[in-house]
GROMACS .gro file of C-alpha atoms in nm:
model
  247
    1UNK     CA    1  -4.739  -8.054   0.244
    2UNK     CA    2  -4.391  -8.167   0.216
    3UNK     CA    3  -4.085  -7.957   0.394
    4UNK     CA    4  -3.754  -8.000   0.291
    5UNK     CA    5  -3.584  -8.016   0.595
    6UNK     CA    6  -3.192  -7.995   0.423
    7UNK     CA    7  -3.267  -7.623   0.272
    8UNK     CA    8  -2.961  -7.447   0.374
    9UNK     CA    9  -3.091  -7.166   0.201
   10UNK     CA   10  -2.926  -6.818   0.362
   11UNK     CA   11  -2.592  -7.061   0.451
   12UNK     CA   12  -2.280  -6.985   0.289
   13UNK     CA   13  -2.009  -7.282   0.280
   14UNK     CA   14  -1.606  -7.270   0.171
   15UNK     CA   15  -1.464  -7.582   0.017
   16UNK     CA   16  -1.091  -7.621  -0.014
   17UNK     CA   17  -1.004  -7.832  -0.293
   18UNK     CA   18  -1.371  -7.771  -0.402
   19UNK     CA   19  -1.321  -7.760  -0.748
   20UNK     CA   20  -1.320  -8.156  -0.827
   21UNK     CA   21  -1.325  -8.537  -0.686
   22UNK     CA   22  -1.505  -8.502  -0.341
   23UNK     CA   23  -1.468  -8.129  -0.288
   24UNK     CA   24  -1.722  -8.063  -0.565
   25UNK     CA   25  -1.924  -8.343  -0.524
   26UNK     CA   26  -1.969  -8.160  -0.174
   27UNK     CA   27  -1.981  -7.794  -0.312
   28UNK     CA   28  -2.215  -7.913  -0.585
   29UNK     CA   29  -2.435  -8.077  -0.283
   30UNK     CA   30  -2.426  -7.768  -0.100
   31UNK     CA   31  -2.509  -7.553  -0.369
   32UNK     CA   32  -2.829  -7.791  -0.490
   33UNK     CA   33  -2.943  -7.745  -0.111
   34UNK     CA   34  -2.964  -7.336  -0.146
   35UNK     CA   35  -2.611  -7.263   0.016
   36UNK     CA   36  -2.390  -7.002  -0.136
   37UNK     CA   37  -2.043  -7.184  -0.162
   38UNK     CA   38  -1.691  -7.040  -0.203
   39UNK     CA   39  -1.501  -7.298  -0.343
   40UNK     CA   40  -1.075  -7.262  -0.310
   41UNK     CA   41  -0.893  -7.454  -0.618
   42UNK     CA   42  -0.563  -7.342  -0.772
   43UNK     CA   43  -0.656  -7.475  -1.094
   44UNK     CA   44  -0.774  -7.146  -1.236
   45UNK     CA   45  -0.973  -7.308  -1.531
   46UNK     CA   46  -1.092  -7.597  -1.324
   47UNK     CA   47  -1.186  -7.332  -1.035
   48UNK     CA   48  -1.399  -7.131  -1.382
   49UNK     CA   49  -1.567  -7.537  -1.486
   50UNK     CA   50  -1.701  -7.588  -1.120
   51UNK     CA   51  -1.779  -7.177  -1.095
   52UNK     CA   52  -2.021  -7.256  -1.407
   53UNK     CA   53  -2.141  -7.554  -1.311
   54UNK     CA   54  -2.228  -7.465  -0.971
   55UNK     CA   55  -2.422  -7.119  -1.021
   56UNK     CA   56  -2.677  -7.316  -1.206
   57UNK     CA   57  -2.822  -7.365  -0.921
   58UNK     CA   58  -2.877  -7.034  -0.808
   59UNK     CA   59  -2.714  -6.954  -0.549
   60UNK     CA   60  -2.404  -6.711  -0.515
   61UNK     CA   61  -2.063  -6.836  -0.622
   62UNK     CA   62  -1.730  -6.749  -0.513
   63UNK     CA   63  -1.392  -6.882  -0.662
   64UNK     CA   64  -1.046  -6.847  -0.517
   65UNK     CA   65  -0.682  -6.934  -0.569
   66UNK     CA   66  -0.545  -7.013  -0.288
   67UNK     CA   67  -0.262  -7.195  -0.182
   68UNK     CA   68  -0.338  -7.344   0.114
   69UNK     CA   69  -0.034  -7.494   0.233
   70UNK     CA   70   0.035  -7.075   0.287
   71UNK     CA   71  -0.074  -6.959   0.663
   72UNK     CA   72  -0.118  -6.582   0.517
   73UNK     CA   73  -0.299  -6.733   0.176
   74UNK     CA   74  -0.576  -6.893   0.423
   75UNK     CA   75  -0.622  -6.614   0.688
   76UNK     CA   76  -0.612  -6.370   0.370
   77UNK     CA   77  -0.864  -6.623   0.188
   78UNK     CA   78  -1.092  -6.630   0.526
   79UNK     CA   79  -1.111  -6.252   0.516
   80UNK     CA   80  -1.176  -6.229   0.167
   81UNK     CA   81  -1.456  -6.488   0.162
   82UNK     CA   82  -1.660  -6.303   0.485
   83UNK     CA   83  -1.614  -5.986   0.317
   84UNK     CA   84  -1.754  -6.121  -0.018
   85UNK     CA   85  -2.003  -6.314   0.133
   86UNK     CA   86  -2.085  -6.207   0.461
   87UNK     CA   87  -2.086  -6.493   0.669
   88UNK     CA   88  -1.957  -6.853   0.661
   89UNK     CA   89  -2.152  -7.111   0.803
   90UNK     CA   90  -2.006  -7.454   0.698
   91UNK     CA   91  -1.634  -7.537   0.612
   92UNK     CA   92  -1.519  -7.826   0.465
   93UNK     CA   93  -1.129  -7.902   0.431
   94UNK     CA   94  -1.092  -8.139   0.157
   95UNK     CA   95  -0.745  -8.054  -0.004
   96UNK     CA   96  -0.506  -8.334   0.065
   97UNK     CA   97  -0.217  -8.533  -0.091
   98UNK     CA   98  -0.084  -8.850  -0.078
   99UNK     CA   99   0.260  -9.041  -0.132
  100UNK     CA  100   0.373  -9.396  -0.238
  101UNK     CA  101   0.730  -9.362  -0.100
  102UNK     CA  102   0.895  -9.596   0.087
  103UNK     CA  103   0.917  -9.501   0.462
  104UNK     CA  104   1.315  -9.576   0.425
  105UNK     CA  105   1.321  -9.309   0.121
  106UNK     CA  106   1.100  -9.068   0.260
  107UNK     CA  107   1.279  -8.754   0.329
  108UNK     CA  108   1.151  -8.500   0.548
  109UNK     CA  109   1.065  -8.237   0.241
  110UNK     CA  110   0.780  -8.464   0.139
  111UNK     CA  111   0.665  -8.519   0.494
  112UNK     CA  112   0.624  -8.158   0.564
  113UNK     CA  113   0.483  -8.093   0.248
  114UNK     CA  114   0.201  -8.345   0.330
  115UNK     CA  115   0.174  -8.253   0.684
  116UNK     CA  116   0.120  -7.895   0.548
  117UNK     CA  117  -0.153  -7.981   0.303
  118UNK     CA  118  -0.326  -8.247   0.554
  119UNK     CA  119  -0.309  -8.127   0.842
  120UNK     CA  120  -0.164  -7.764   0.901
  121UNK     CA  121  -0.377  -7.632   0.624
  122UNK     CA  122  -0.705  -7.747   0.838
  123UNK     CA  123  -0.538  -7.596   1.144
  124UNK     CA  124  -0.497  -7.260   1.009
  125UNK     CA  125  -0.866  -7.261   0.819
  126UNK     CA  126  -1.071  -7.449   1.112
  127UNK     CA  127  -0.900  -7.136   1.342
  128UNK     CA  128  -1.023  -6.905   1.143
  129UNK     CA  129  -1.378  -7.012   1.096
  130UNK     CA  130  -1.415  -7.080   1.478
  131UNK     CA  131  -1.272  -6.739   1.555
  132UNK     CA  132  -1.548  -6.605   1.313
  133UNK     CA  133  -1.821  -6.848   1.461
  134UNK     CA  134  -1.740  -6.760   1.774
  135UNK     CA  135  -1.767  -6.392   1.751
  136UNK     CA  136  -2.098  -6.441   1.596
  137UNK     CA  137  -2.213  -6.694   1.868
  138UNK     CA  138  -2.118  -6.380   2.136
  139UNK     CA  139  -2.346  -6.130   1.923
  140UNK     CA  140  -2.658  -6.393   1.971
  141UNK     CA  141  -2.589  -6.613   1.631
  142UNK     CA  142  -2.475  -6.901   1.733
  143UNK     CA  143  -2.402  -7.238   1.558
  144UNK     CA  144  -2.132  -7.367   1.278
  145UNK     CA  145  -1.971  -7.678   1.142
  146UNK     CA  146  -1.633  -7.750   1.031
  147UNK     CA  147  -1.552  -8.065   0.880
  148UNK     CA  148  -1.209  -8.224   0.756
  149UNK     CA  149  -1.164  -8.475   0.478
  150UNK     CA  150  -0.955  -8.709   0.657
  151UNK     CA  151  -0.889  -9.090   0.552
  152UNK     CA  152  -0.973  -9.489   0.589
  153UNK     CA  153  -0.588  -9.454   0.586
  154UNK     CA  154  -0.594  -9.278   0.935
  155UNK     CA  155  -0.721  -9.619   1.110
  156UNK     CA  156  -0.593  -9.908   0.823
  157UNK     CA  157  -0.233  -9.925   0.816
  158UNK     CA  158  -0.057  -9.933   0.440
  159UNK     CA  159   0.323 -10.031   0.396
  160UNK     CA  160   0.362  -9.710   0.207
  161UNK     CA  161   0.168  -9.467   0.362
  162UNK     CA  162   0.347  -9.377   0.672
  163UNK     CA  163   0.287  -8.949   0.596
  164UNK     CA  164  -0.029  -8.962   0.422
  165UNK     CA  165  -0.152  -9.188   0.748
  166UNK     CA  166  -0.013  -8.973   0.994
  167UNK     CA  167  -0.135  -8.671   0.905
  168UNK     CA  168  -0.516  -8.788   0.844
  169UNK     CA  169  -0.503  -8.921   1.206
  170UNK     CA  170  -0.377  -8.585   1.333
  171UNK     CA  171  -0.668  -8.414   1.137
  172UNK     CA  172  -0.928  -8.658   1.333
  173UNK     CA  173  -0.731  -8.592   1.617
  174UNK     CA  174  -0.793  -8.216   1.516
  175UNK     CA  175  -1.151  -8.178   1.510
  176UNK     CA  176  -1.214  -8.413   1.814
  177UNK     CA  177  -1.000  -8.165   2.015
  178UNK     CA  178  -1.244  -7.831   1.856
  179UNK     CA  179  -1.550  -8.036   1.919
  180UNK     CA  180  -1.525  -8.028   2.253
  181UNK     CA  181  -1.338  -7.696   2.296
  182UNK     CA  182  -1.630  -7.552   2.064
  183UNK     CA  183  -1.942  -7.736   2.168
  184UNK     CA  184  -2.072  -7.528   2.384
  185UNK     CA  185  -2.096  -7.183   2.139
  186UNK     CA  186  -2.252  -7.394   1.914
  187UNK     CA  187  -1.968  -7.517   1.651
  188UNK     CA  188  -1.977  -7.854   1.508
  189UNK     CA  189  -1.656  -8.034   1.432
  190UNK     CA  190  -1.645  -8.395   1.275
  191UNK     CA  191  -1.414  -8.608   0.995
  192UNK     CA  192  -1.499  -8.810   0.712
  193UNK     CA  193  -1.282  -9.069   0.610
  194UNK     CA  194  -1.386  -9.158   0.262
  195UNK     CA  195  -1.235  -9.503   0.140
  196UNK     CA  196  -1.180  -9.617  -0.205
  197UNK     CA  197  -1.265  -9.320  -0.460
  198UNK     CA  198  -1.209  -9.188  -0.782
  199UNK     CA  199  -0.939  -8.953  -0.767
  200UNK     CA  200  -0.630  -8.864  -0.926
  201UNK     CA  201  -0.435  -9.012  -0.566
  202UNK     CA  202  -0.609  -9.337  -0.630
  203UNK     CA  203  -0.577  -9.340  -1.055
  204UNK     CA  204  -0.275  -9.617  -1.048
  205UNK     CA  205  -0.484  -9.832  -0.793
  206UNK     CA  206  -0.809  -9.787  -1.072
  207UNK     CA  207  -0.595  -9.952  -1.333
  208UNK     CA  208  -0.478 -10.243  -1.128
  209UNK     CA  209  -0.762 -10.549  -1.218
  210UNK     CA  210  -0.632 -10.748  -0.916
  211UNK     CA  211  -0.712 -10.425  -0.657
  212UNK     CA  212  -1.052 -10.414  -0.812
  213UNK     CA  213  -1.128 -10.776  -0.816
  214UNK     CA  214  -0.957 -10.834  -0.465
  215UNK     CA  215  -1.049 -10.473  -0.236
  216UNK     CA  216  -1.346 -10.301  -0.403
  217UNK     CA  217  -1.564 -10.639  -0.505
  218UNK     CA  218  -1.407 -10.810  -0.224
  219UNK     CA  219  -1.410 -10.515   0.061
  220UNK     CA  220  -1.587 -10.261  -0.042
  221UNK     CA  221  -1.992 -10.366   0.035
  222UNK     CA  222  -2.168 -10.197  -0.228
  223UNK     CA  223  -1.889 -10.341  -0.463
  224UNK     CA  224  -1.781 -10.040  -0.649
  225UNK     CA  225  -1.542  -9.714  -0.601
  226UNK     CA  226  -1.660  -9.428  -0.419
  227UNK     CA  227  -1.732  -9.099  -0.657
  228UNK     CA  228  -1.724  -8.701  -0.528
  229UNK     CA  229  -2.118  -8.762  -0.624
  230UNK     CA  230  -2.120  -8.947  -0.323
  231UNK     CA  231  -2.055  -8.687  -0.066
  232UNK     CA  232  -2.311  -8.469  -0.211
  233UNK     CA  233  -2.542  -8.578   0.125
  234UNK     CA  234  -2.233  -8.588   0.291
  235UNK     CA  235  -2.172  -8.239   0.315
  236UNK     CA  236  -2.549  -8.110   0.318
  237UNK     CA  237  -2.615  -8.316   0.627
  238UNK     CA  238  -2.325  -8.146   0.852
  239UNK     CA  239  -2.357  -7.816   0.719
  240UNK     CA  240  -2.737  -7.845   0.796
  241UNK     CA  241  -2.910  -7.734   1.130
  242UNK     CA  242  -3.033  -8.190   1.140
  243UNK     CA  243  -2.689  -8.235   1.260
  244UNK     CA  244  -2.657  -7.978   1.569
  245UNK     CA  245  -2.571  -8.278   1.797
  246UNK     CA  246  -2.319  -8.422   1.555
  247UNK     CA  247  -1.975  -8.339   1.647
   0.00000   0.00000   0.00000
């Protein structure tokens, strides 16, 4: 008799920027595995698409709004998903932005605005979840993963990347630091750092011929782009109790 040794069945898992590209590839993983999933989008009808798409599988669904480039939108969020759902098991921070701008011409506005989104938004979410993790650890429940979208762009320089890079390496930098301030209640922290994928970041590199013919067939080994599909696995694996050493 076969056991399916993913079922996350009784889990509940939050994914910011969960309502498209890799955050719903992940929530739509999660949710095909038997989690419950609160997904955070402020796209209020793309937050309703994945809501629908999502609860086909069963499992409760929870949509939010929430701005979380806002320290009091997150800890408010936090609270509102645990009371909602009860628990939260798994978080993924996926929300991110990018910019093309020359280092010369970057001014400090757009810097801070993708530090916020890259790598203070994780901050403030990740201490929330461990503080909750934690507390559940002390009352004999132990165990939890956090995980942050980082970046390829965090260890392979670009000429125009200098904020985007920057704060994807601080977010590795992150959740290196939790793993082994958290290990030992349990908690799980680890990065991905997807590569070349669909996205709305990476739609003027998708129409460029020469970056598909040259990086993705030339690169990339499976010779195509990555798609949110793809982290599907991704997320089930390190929200799952198969990856308790993984962090």
């Amino acid at each position: 008799m076969s056991e399916n040794i993913f079922d996350l069945t009784g889990k509940v898992s939050l994914v910011t920027g969960g309502n498209g590209g890799i955050g719903l590839g992940m929530a739509r993983g999660l949710a095909r595995a038997g989690s419950d999933v609160v997904v955070w989008g402020r796209n209020a009808e793309k937050n309703a698409a994945a809501r629908e798409e999502l609860a086909q599988y069963g499992v409760r669904i929870l949509t939010r709004e929430i701005d979380v480039t806002s320290e009091q939108s997150v800890t408010d969020g936090f609270a509102d998903a645990l009371s909602q759902m009860g628990r939260i098991d798994f978080v993924a921070a996926n929300a991110g932005t990018g910019s093309r701008t020359p280092f010369v011409e970057l001014e400090t506005e757009a810097w801070n605005r993708t530090f916020a989104l890259n790598l203070d938004s994780p901050m403030w979410l990740f201490r929330e979840a461990c503080r909750h993790m934690s507390q559940r650890a002390e009352a004999g429940d132990p165990g939890g993963s956090i995980a942050v979208v980082s970046s390829i762009a965090a260890l392979t320089p670009a000429p125009t990347a200098q904020a985007y890079a920057a704060s994807k390496a601080g977010a590795i930098a992150l959740v290196r630091s939790i793993a082994v301030g958290y290990g030992q209640v349990g908690i799980r922290a680890n990065a991905i750092l997807p590569g070349f994928i669909r996205s709305d970041l990476s739609a003027h590199l998708q129409q460029m011929e020469k970056f598909t013919r040259n990086i993705i067939h030339g690169r990339v080994p499976v010779k195509r782009w990555g798609e949110g599909s793809d982290f599907e696995g991704i997320a089930v694996y390190l929200a799952s109790d198969l990856s308790s050493f993984h962090t």
